[in-house]
Amino acid sequence: MSNPQPMFGSLRLFGNVRAVLAVAAALVLLQIPADAAHDDALAIDLSQDLIGISTGFKGADVLLFGATDGEGDVIVVVRAPSSQVIVRRKERVAGIWVNASDLIFDDAPGFYHVAASAPLEDLLPLPVLNANQIGTEHIAFNPHFLTSLDQEEAFRSALIRNKQRSRLYTDGLQDVEFRGNRLFRSRVALPANVPTGDYQVTVYQVRGGEISGKSESLLQVRKVGFEAKVTEFAFEQAPLYGMIAVIIALIAGWFAGFVFRKV
């Protein structure tokens, strides 16, 4: 099965400064009485909230810092915008691999990362994991057409495997590190092929098998520099961009033919 994905990248902005501020904010929260901090029981911040895509990008790490209002476990979910994805099944026919069947999913996140301070199944019951789409096995991909449960599960598993091979889906379980009972941090690794968009960062505080707190933040992934200008031109001037691409292809073909004739 195949599922071609776009290639992307990243830029760090004031990472160290934001990290220090995040820790400072968490320390301040620890000094607030429990009653006063009830409305903001879970405080989080990112070492950088803008990832810029430029030529030569090889991936980036984003550090998430936070503080809870007391003991409990933490789950971190980072999710890119969803899009429609086609998953194809290949079969060997007369010695040739061909596309035998496919299934369209309407809501496949371009990137999905989950980390937790303990195994998800030990923290929350299955209905809660499904309702909040916590964990790759609990993402609601929503098939475009009705199909059998067995077929949907087969294509769903293939989609997850493909994304994991591309490092776009990760289950970094037990990858939330606590400092004491309240301060915590977690690393989010973004691969070189990470898609653009506004990523939703959601942190859940869990106690007694229930979600006791929730905090959200935004992580922006954008193209910058020359690549951004080319993409903008392609969208805003699509006919002209297409003509230029055809002209360049014709010139390249003519030049290659000319060179080979000389040889």
Short mmCIF file of C-alpha atoms in Angstrom, two decimals:
data_model
loop_
_atom_site.label_atom_id
_atom_site.label_comp_id
_atom_site.label_asym_id
_atom_site.label_seq_id
_atom_site.Cartn_x
_atom_site.Cartn_y
_atom_site.Cartn_z
CA MET A 1 0.00 0.00 0.00
CA SER A 2 1.18 3.49 -0.74
CA ASN A 3 0.30 6.92 0.43
CA PRO A 4 2.45 9.68 -1.02
CA GLN A 5 3.06 12.51 1.43
CA PRO A 6 4.36 16.05 0.95
CA MET A 7 7.84 17.03 2.06
CA PHE A 8 8.36 19.86 4.51
CA GLY A 9 10.75 21.42 7.04
CA SER A 10 11.36 23.81 10.04
CA LEU A 11 13.07 26.81 11.68
CA ARG A 12 13.70 27.48 15.38
CA LEU A 13 12.75 30.85 16.82
CA PHE A 14 13.97 31.93 20.23
CA GLY A 15 13.77 28.34 21.53
CA ASN A 16 15.97 28.81 24.59
CA VAL A 17 14.24 32.01 25.68
CA ARG A 18 10.78 30.47 25.44
CA ALA A 19 11.95 27.38 27.29
CA VAL A 20 13.23 29.47 30.21
CA LEU A 21 10.00 31.47 30.30
CA ALA A 22 7.97 28.27 30.30
CA VAL A 23 9.85 26.92 33.30
CA ALA A 24 9.51 30.26 35.10
CA ALA A 25 5.76 30.27 34.48
CA ALA A 26 5.51 26.73 35.80
CA LEU A 27 7.42 27.66 38.96
CA VAL A 28 5.12 30.63 39.55
CA LEU A 29 2.10 28.37 39.21
CA LEU A 30 3.44 26.15 41.98
CA GLN A 31 3.26 29.09 44.40
CA ILE A 32 -0.43 29.77 43.73
CA PRO A 33 -2.87 28.29 46.27
CA ALA A 34 -4.94 25.40 44.96
CA ASP A 35 -8.23 27.34 45.04
CA ALA A 36 -6.78 30.27 43.09
CA ALA A 37 -5.21 28.03 40.47
CA HIS A 38 -8.30 25.87 39.92
CA ASP A 39 -9.29 27.57 36.64
CA ASP A 40 -5.75 27.22 35.29
CA ALA A 41 -4.88 23.86 36.83
CA LEU A 42 -2.73 22.89 33.86
CA ALA A 43 -0.20 25.37 32.42
CA ILE A 44 1.84 24.57 29.29
CA ASP A 45 4.22 26.32 26.90
CA LEU A 46 6.38 25.40 23.91
CA SER A 47 10.08 26.08 23.36
CA GLN A 48 9.03 27.41 19.93
CA ASP A 49 5.59 27.93 18.46
CA LEU A 50 6.62 28.63 14.84
CA ILE A 51 8.38 26.09 12.64
CA GLY A 52 9.55 27.60 9.36
CA ILE A 53 10.17 25.36 6.35
CA SER A 54 13.25 26.24 4.33
CA THR A 55 15.67 24.50 1.97
CA GLY A 56 17.83 21.90 3.68
CA PHE A 57 15.53 21.32 6.64
CA LYS A 58 16.36 18.04 8.38
CA GLY A 59 13.79 18.00 11.16
CA ALA A 60 13.34 19.81 14.45
CA ASP A 61 12.56 19.17 18.10
CA VAL A 62 9.97 21.11 20.05
CA LEU A 63 10.11 20.94 23.83
CA LEU A 64 6.84 21.18 25.73
CA PHE A 65 6.96 22.38 29.35
CA GLY A 66 4.15 22.37 31.84
CA ALA A 67 2.95 22.28 35.42
CA THR A 68 -0.03 20.57 37.00
CA ASP A 69 -1.88 21.59 40.15
CA GLY A 70 -0.97 18.38 41.94
CA GLU A 71 -0.31 14.69 41.50
CA GLY A 72 -1.60 12.92 38.42
CA ASP A 73 -0.57 11.68 35.00
CA VAL A 74 -0.17 13.66 31.79
CA ILE A 75 -0.95 12.88 28.14
CA VAL A 76 0.40 15.03 25.30
CA VAL A 77 -1.22 15.00 21.84
CA VAL A 78 0.11 17.00 18.87
CA ARG A 79 -2.06 16.83 15.77
CA ALA A 80 -1.71 18.43 12.33
CA PRO A 81 -4.74 19.39 10.21
CA SER A 82 -6.57 16.44 8.64
CA SER A 83 -7.00 15.79 4.94
CA GLN A 84 -8.34 13.14 2.60
CA VAL A 85 -5.96 10.24 2.02
CA ILE A 86 -6.16 7.29 -0.38
CA VAL A 87 -4.70 3.98 0.78
CA ARG A 88 -4.08 1.43 -1.98
CA ARG A 89 -3.60 -2.31 -1.80
CA LYS A 90 -1.15 -3.78 -4.30
CA GLU A 91 -1.32 -7.32 -5.64
CA ARG A 92 0.99 -9.28 -7.89
CA VAL A 93 -0.63 -10.06 -11.25
CA ALA A 94 1.37 -11.94 -13.91
CA GLY A 95 4.57 -10.97 -12.14
CA ILE A 96 3.66 -7.26 -11.99
CA TRP A 97 2.56 -5.33 -8.91
CA VAL A 98 -0.69 -3.45 -9.61
CA ASN A 99 -3.18 -1.47 -7.53
CA ALA A 100 -5.92 -3.99 -6.74
CA SER A 101 -8.17 -1.97 -4.42
CA ASP A 102 -8.19 1.22 -2.39
CA LEU A 103 -10.01 3.02 0.39
CA ILE A 104 -10.39 6.76 0.94
CA PHE A 105 -10.20 8.19 4.46
CA ASP A 106 -11.60 11.71 4.90
CA ASP A 107 -9.93 12.76 8.16
CA ALA A 108 -6.33 11.57 8.32
CA PRO A 109 -4.05 13.91 10.32
CA GLY A 110 -0.92 14.86 8.41
CA PHE A 111 1.08 14.43 11.62
CA TYR A 112 0.13 12.81 14.91
CA HIS A 113 2.19 12.50 18.08
CA VAL A 114 1.13 11.19 21.47
CA ALA A 115 3.19 10.86 24.63
CA ALA A 116 2.12 9.92 28.14
CA SER A 117 3.55 9.39 31.60
CA ALA A 118 2.08 5.85 31.63
CA PRO A 119 0.47 3.45 29.10
CA LEU A 120 -2.73 4.98 27.73
CA GLU A 121 -4.84 1.92 28.57
CA ASP A 122 -3.75 2.24 32.21
CA LEU A 123 -4.78 5.89 32.35
CA LEU A 124 -8.16 6.13 30.61
CA PRO A 125 -10.94 3.71 29.62
CA LEU A 126 -11.37 2.83 25.95
CA PRO A 127 -14.51 4.99 25.40
CA VAL A 128 -12.65 8.09 26.63
CA LEU A 129 -9.62 7.35 24.43
CA ASN A 130 -11.91 6.94 21.42
CA ALA A 131 -13.98 10.04 22.17
CA ASN A 132 -10.87 12.24 22.43
CA GLN A 133 -8.89 10.39 19.71
CA ILE A 134 -5.97 9.82 22.05
CA GLY A 135 -3.48 7.38 20.49
CA THR A 136 -3.04 6.33 16.86
CA GLU A 137 -5.31 3.32 17.38
CA HIS A 138 -8.12 5.67 18.41
CA ILE A 139 -7.99 8.21 15.55
CA ALA A 140 -11.31 8.56 13.71
CA PHE A 141 -10.13 8.45 10.08
CA ASN A 142 -13.72 8.24 8.75
CA PRO A 143 -13.82 6.14 5.54
CA HIS A 144 -15.37 7.99 2.60
CA PHE A 145 -17.55 5.02 1.63
CA LEU A 146 -19.22 2.37 3.75
CA THR A 147 -17.20 -0.84 3.82
CA SER A 148 -16.86 -3.96 5.93
CA LEU A 149 -15.21 -3.64 9.34
CA ASP A 150 -12.51 -6.12 8.33
CA GLN A 151 -11.63 -4.17 5.19
CA GLU A 152 -11.68 -0.84 7.02
CA GLU A 153 -9.39 -2.21 9.74
CA ALA A 154 -6.95 -3.62 7.16
CA PHE A 155 -6.66 -0.31 5.31
CA ARG A 156 -6.59 1.64 8.57
CA SER A 157 -3.68 -0.44 9.87
CA ALA A 158 -1.84 0.05 6.57
CA LEU A 159 -2.33 3.83 6.77
CA ILE A 160 -0.93 3.93 10.29
CA ARG A 161 2.05 1.76 9.30
CA ASN A 162 2.82 3.99 6.31
CA LYS A 163 2.67 7.11 8.46
CA GLN A 164 4.84 5.53 11.15
CA ARG A 165 7.45 4.52 8.57
CA SER A 166 7.53 8.15 7.45
CA ARG A 167 7.85 9.22 11.12
CA LEU A 168 4.64 11.21 10.79
CA TYR A 169 2.78 9.15 13.39
CA THR A 170 4.48 8.39 16.69
CA ASP A 171 3.34 6.77 19.92
CA GLY A 172 6.03 8.05 22.27
CA LEU A 173 4.39 6.45 25.27
CA GLN A 174 5.96 7.08 28.67
CA ASP A 175 7.85 9.96 27.06
CA VAL A 176 6.58 12.57 29.54
CA GLU A 177 9.20 13.31 32.17
CA PHE A 178 8.21 14.72 35.57
CA ARG A 179 10.36 16.90 37.81
CA GLY A 180 8.76 16.27 41.19
CA ASN A 181 4.98 15.92 41.27
CA ARG A 182 4.04 18.97 39.21
CA LEU A 183 6.63 20.07 36.65
CA PHE A 184 6.82 18.01 33.47
CA ARG A 185 8.29 18.15 30.00
CA SER A 186 8.03 16.20 26.75
CA ARG A 187 9.90 16.31 23.45
CA VAL A 188 8.08 16.38 20.10
CA ALA A 189 10.25 15.30 17.15
CA LEU A 190 9.22 16.76 13.79
CA PRO A 191 10.68 14.91 10.76
CA ALA A 192 11.92 16.57 7.59
CA ASN A 193 8.72 15.65 5.74
CA VAL A 194 6.37 17.20 8.28
CA PRO A 195 3.35 18.89 6.63
CA THR A 196 2.50 22.56 7.00
CA GLY A 197 -0.46 23.89 8.93
CA ASP A 198 -1.64 24.91 12.38
CA TYR A 199 -0.97 22.04 14.77
CA GLN A 200 -3.21 21.57 17.79
CA VAL A 201 -1.23 20.80 20.95
CA THR A 202 -3.43 19.32 23.67
CA VAL A 203 -2.28 18.27 27.13
CA TYR A 204 -4.55 16.24 29.40
CA GLN A 205 -4.17 15.81 33.13
CA VAL A 206 -5.50 12.45 34.31
CA ARG A 207 -6.55 11.32 37.77
CA GLY A 208 -8.43 8.20 38.79
CA GLY A 209 -9.19 7.13 35.23
CA GLU A 210 -10.71 10.50 34.31
CA ILE A 211 -9.55 13.66 32.52
CA SER A 212 -9.25 16.22 35.33
CA GLY A 213 -7.64 19.03 33.32
CA LYS A 214 -6.97 20.09 29.76
CA SER A 215 -4.82 22.80 28.17
CA GLU A 216 -4.29 23.66 24.50
CA SER A 217 -1.73 25.55 22.47
CA LEU A 218 -0.97 26.19 18.80
CA LEU A 219 2.14 25.16 16.88
CA GLN A 220 2.45 26.79 13.45
CA VAL A 221 4.37 25.05 10.65
CA ARG A 222 5.01 27.36 7.69
CA LYS A 223 7.11 27.55 4.55
CA VAL A 224 9.54 30.47 4.58
CA GLY A 225 11.91 32.14 2.14
CA PHE A 226 12.08 31.20 -1.55
CA GLU A 227 9.99 28.05 -1.14
CA ALA A 228 7.18 30.07 0.41
CA LYS A 229 7.21 32.56 -2.49
CA VAL A 230 7.10 29.75 -5.08
CA THR A 231 4.19 28.08 -3.31
CA GLU A 232 2.32 31.36 -3.00
CA PHE A 233 2.86 32.11 -6.69
CA ALA A 234 1.69 28.60 -7.67
CA PHE A 235 -1.59 29.08 -5.79
CA GLU A 236 -2.28 32.70 -6.70
CA GLN A 237 -1.17 32.49 -10.36
CA ALA A 238 -1.92 28.85 -11.16
CA PRO A 239 -2.37 29.25 -14.99
CA LEU A 240 0.82 31.31 -15.34
CA TYR A 241 2.72 28.91 -13.08
CA GLY A 242 1.59 25.99 -15.22
CA MET A 243 2.67 27.73 -18.44
CA ILE A 244 6.10 28.51 -16.99
CA ALA A 245 6.51 24.89 -15.86
CA VAL A 246 5.63 23.63 -19.37
CA ILE A 247 8.04 26.10 -21.01
CA ILE A 248 10.86 25.09 -18.67
CA ALA A 249 10.19 21.41 -19.41
CA LEU A 250 10.24 22.05 -23.18
CA ILE A 251 13.50 24.01 -22.95
CA ALA A 252 15.08 21.30 -20.80
CA GLY A 253 13.99 18.62 -23.28
CA TRP A 254 15.29 20.59 -26.27
CA PHE A 255 18.62 21.26 -24.54
CA ALA A 256 19.05 17.59 -23.60
CA GLY A 257 18.32 16.54 -27.19
CA PHE A 258 20.78 19.11 -28.53
CA VAL A 259 23.53 17.89 -26.20
CA PHE A 260 23.00 14.23 -27.11
CA ARG A 261 23.04 15.03 -30.82
CA LYS A 262 26.42 16.69 -30.38
CA VAL A 263 27.71 13.66 -28.50
#
